[in-house]
JSON list of C-alpha atoms and ligand atoms in Angstrom, two decimals:
[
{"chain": "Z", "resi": 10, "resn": "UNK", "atom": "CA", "xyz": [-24.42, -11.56, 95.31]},
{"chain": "Z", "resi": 11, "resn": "UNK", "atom": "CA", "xyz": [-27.95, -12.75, 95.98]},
{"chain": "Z", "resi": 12, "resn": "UNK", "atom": "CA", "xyz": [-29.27, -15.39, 93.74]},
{"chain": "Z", "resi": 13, "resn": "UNK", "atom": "CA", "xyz": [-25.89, -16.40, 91.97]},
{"chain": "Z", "resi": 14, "resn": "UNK", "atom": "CA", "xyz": [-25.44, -20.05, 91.78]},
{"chain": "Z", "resi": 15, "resn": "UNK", "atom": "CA", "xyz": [-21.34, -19.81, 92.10]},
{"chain": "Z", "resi": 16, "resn": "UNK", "atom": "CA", "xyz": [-21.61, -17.22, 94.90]},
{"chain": "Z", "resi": 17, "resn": "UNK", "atom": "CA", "xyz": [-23.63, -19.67, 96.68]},
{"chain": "Z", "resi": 18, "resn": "UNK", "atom": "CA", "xyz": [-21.29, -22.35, 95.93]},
{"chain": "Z", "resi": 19, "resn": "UNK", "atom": "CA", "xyz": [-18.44, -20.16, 97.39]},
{"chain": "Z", "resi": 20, "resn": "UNK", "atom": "CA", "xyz": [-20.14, -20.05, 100.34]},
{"chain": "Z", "resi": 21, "resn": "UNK", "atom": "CA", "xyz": [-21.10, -23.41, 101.30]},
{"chain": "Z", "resi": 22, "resn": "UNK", "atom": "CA", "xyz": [-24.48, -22.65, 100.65]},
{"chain": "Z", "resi": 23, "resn": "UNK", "atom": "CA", "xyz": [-25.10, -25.09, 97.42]},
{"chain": "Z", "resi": 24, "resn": "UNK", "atom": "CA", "xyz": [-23.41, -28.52, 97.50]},
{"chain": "Z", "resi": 25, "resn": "UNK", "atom": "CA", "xyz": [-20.74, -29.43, 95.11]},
{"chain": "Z", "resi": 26, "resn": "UNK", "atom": "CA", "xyz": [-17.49, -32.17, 94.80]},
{"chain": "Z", "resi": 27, "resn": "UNK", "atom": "CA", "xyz": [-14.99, -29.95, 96.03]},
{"chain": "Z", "resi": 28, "resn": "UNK", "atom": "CA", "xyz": [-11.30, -30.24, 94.94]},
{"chain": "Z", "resi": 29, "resn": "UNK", "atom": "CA", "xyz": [-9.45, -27.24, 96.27]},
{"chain": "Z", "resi": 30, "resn": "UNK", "atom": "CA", "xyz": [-10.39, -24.54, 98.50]},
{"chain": "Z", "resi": 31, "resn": "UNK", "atom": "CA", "xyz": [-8.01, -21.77, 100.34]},
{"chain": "Z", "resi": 32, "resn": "UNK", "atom": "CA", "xyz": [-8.90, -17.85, 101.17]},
{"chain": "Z", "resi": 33, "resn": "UNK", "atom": "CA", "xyz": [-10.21, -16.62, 97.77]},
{"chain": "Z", "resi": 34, "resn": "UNK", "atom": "CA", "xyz": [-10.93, -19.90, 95.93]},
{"chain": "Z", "resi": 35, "resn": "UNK", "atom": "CA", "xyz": [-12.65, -22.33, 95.34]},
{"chain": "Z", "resi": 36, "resn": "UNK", "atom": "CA", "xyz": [-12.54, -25.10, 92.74]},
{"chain": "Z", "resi": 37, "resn": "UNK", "atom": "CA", "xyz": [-15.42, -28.06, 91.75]},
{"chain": "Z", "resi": 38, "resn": "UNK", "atom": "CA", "xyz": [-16.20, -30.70, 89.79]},
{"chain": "Z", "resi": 39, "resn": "UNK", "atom": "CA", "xyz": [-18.52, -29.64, 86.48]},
{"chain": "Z", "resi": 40, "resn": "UNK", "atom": "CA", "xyz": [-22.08, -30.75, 87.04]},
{"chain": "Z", "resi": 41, "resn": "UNK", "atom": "CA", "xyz": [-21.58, -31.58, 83.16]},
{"chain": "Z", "resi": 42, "resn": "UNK", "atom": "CA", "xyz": [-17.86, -32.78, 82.12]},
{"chain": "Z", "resi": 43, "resn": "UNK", "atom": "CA", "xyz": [-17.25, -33.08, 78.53]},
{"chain": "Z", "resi": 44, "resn": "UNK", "atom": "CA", "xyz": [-13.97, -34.28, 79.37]},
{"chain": "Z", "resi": 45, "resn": "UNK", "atom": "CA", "xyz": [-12.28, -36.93, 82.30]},
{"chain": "Z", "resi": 46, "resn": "UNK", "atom": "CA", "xyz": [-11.12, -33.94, 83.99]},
{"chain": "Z", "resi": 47, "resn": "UNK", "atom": "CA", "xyz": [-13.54, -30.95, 84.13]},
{"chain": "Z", "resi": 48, "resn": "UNK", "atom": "CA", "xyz": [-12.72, -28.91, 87.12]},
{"chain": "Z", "resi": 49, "resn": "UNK", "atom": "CA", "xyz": [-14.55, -25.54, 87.57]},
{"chain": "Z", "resi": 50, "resn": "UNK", "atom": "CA", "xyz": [-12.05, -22.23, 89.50]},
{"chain": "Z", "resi": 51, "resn": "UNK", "atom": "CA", "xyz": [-14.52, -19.65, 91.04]},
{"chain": "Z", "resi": 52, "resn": "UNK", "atom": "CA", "xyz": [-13.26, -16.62, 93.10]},
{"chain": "Z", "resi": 53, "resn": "UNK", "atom": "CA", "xyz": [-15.31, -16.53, 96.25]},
{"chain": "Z", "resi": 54, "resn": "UNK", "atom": "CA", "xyz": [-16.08, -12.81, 95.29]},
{"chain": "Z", "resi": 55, "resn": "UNK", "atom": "CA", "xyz": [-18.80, -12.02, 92.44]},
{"chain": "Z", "resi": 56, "resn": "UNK", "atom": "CA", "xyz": [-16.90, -11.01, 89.54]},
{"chain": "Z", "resi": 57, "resn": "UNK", "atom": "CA", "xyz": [-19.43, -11.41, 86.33]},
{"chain": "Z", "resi": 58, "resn": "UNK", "atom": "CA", "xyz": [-16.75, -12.41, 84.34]},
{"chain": "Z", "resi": 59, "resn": "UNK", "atom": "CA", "xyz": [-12.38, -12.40, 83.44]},
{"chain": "Z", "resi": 60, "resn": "UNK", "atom": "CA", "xyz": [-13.17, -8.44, 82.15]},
{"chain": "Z", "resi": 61, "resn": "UNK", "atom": "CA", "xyz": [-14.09, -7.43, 86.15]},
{"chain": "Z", "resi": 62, "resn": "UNK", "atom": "CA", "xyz": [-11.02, -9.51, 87.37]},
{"chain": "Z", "resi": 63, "resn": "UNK", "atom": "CA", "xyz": [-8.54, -7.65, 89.87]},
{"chain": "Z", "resi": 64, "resn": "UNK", "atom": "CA", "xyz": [-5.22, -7.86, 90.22]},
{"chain": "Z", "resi": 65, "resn": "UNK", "atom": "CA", "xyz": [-5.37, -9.71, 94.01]},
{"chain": "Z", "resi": 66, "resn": "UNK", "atom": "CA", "xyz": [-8.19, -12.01, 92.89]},
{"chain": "Z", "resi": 67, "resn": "UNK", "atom": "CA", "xyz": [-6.47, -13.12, 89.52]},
{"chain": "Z", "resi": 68, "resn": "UNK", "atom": "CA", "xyz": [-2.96, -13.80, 90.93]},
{"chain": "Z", "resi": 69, "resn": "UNK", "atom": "CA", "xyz": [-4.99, -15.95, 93.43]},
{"chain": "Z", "resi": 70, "resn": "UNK", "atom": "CA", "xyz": [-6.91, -18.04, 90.86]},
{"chain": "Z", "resi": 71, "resn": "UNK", "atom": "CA", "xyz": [-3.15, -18.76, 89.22]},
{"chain": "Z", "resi": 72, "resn": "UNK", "atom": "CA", "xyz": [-1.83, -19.79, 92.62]},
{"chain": "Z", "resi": 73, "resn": "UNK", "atom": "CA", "xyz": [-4.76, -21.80, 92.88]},
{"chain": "Z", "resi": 74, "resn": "UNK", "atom": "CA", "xyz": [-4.77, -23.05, 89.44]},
{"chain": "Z", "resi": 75, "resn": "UNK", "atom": "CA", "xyz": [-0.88, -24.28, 89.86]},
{"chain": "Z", "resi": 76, "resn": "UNK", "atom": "CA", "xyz": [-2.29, -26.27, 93.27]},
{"chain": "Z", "resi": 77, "resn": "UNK", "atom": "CA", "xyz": [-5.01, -27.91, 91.41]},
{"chain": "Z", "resi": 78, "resn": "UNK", "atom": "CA", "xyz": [-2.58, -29.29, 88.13]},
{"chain": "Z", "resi": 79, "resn": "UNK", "atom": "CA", "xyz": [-0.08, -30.94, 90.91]},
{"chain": "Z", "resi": 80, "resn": "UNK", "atom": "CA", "xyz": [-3.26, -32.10, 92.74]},
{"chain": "Z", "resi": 81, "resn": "UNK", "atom": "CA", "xyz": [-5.34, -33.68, 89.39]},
{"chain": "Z", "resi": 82, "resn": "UNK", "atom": "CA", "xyz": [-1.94, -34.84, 87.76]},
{"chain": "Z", "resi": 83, "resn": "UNK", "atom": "CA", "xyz": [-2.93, -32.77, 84.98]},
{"chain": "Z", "resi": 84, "resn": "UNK", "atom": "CA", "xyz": [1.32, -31.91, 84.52]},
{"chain": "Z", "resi": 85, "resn": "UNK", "atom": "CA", "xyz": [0.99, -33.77, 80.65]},
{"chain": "Z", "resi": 86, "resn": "UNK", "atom": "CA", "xyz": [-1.47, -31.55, 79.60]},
{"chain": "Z", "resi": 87, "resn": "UNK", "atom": "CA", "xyz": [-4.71, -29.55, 80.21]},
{"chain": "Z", "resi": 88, "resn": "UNK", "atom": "CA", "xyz": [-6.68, -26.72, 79.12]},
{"chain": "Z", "resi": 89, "resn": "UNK", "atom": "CA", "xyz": [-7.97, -23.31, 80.80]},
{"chain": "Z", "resi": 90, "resn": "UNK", "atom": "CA", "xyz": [-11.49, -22.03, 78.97]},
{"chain": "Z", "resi": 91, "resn": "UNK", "atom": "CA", "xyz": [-13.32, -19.05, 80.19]},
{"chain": "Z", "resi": 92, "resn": "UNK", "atom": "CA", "xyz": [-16.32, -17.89, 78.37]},
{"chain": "Z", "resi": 93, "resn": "UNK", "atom": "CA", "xyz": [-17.39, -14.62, 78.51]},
{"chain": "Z", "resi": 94, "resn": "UNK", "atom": "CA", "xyz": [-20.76, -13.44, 77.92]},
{"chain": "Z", "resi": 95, "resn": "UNK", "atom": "CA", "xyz": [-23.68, -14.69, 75.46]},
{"chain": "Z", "resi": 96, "resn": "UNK", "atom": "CA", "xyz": [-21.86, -14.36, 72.66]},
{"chain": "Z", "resi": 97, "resn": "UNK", "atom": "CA", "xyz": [-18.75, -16.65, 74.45]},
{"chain": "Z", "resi": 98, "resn": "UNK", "atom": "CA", "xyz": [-20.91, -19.36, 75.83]},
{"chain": "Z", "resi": 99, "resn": "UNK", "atom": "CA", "xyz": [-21.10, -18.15, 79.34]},
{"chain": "Z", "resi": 100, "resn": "UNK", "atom": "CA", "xyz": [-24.25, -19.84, 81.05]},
{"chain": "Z", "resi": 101, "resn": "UNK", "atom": "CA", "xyz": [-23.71, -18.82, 84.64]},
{"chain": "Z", "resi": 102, "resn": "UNK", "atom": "CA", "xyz": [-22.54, -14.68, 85.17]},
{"chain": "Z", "resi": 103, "resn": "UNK", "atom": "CA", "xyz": [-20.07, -15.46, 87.70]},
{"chain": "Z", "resi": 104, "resn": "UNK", "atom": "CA", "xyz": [-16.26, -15.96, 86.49]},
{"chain": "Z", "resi": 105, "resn": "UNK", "atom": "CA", "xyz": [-15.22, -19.17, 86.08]},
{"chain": "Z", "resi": 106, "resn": "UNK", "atom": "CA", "xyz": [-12.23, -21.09, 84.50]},
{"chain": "Z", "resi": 107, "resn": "UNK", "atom": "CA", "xyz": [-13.00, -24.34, 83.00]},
{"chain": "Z", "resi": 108, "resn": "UNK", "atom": "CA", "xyz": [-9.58, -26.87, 83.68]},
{"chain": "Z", "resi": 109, "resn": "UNK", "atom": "CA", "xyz": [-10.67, -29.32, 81.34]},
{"chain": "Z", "resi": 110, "resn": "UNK", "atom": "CA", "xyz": [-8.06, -32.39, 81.01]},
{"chain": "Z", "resi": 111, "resn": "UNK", "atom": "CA", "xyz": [-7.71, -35.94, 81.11]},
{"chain": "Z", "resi": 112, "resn": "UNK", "atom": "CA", "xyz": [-7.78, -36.54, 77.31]},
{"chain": "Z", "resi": 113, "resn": "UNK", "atom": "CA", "xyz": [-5.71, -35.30, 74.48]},
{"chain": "Z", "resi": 114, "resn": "UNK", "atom": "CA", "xyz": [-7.80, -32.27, 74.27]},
{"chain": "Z", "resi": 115, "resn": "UNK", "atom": "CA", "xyz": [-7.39, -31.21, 70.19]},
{"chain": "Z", "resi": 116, "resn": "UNK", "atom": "CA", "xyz": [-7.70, -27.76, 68.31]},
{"chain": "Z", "resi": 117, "resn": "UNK", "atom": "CA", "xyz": [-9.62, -25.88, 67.48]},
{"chain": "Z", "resi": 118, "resn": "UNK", "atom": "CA", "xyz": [-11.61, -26.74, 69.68]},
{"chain": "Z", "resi": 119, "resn": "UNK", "atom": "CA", "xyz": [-15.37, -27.82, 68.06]},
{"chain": "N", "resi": 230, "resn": "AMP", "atom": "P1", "xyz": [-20.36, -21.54, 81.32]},
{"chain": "N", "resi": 230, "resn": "AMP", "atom": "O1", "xyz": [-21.30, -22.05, 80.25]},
{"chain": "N", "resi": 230, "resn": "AMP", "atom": "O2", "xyz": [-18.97, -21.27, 80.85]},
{"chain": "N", "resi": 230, "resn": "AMP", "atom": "O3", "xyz": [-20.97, -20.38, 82.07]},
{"chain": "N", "resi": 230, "resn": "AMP", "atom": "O4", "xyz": [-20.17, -22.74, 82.33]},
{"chain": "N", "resi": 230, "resn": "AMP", "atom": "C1", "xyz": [-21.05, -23.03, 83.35]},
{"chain": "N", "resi": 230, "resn": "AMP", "atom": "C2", "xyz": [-20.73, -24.43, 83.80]},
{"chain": "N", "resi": 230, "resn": "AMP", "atom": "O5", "xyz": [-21.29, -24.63, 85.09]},
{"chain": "N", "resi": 230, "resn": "AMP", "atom": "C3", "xyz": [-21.28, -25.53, 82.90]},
{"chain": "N", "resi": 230, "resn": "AMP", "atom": "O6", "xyz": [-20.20, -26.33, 82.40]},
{"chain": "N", "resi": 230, "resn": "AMP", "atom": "C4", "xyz": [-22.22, -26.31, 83.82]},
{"chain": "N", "resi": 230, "resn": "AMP", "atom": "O7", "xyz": [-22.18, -27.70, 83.57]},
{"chain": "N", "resi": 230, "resn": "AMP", "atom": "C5", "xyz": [-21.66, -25.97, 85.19]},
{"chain": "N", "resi": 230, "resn": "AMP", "atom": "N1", "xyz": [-22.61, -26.04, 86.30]},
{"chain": "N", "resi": 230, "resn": "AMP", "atom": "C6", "xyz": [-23.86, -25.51, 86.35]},
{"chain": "N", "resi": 230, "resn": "AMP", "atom": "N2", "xyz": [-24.42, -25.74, 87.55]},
{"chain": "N", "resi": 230, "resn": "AMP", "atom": "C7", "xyz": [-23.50, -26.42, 88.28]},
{"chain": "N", "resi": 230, "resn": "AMP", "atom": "C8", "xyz": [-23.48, -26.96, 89.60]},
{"chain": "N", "resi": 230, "resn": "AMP", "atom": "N3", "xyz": [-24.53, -26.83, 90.44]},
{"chain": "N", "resi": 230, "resn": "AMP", "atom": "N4", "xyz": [-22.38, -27.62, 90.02]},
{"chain": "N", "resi": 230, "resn": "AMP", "atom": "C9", "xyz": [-21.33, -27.78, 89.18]},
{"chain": "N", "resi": 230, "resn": "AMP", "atom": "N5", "xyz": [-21.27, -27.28, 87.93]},
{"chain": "N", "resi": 230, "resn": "AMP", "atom": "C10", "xyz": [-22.34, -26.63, 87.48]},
{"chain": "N", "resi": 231, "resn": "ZN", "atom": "ZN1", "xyz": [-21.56, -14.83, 92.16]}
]
């Protein structure tokens, strides 16, 4: 999709610390971390948000998301966050899960 930051990202065109990367994903470090471990996990399709998310895409982004937690050593503990429109806290329309880790993370969450 023209003009989306994450889309862009996908493909190369936008720089970013890459972490993982196979035929439908792609995973990043967060521009912004609010924790040790803050690992962005973008399909390389547009899909606005987890609502749009297909069946082929999400078992990807699982596969993907197991990969990653072996990767990171995240195995003690982490936490998957995706927000989902104004309301959620979603800043950037195209779906993302937030793999935040690294420190005990607490709840609820502030
Ligand atoms: P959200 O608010 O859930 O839409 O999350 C968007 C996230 O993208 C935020 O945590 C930002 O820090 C992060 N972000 C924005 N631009 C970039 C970028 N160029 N590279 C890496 N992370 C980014
Ligand atoms: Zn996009």
């Amino acid at each position: 999709m023209d003009n989306c930051l994450f889309c862009k990202i996908g493909a190369h065109e936008i720089p970013a610390t890459l972490l993982f990367e196979d035929e439908k994903t792609l995973a990043f470090r967060d521009i912004n971390p609010v924790a040790p471990t803050h690992i962005l996990l973008i399909p390389k399709i547009h899909i606005e948000n987890i609502l749009g998310l297909d069946n082929t895409t999400a078992l990807a982004m699982h596969s993907a998301l197991q990969k990653i937690v072996a990767q990171e050593n995240l195995e003690k503990g982490f936490r998957v966050v995706t927000n989902v429109g104004d309301m959620g806290g979603q800043t950037v329309f195209h779906l993302h899960w937030h793999i935040l880790g690294g420190r005990h993370m607490g709840w609820p969450p502030g």
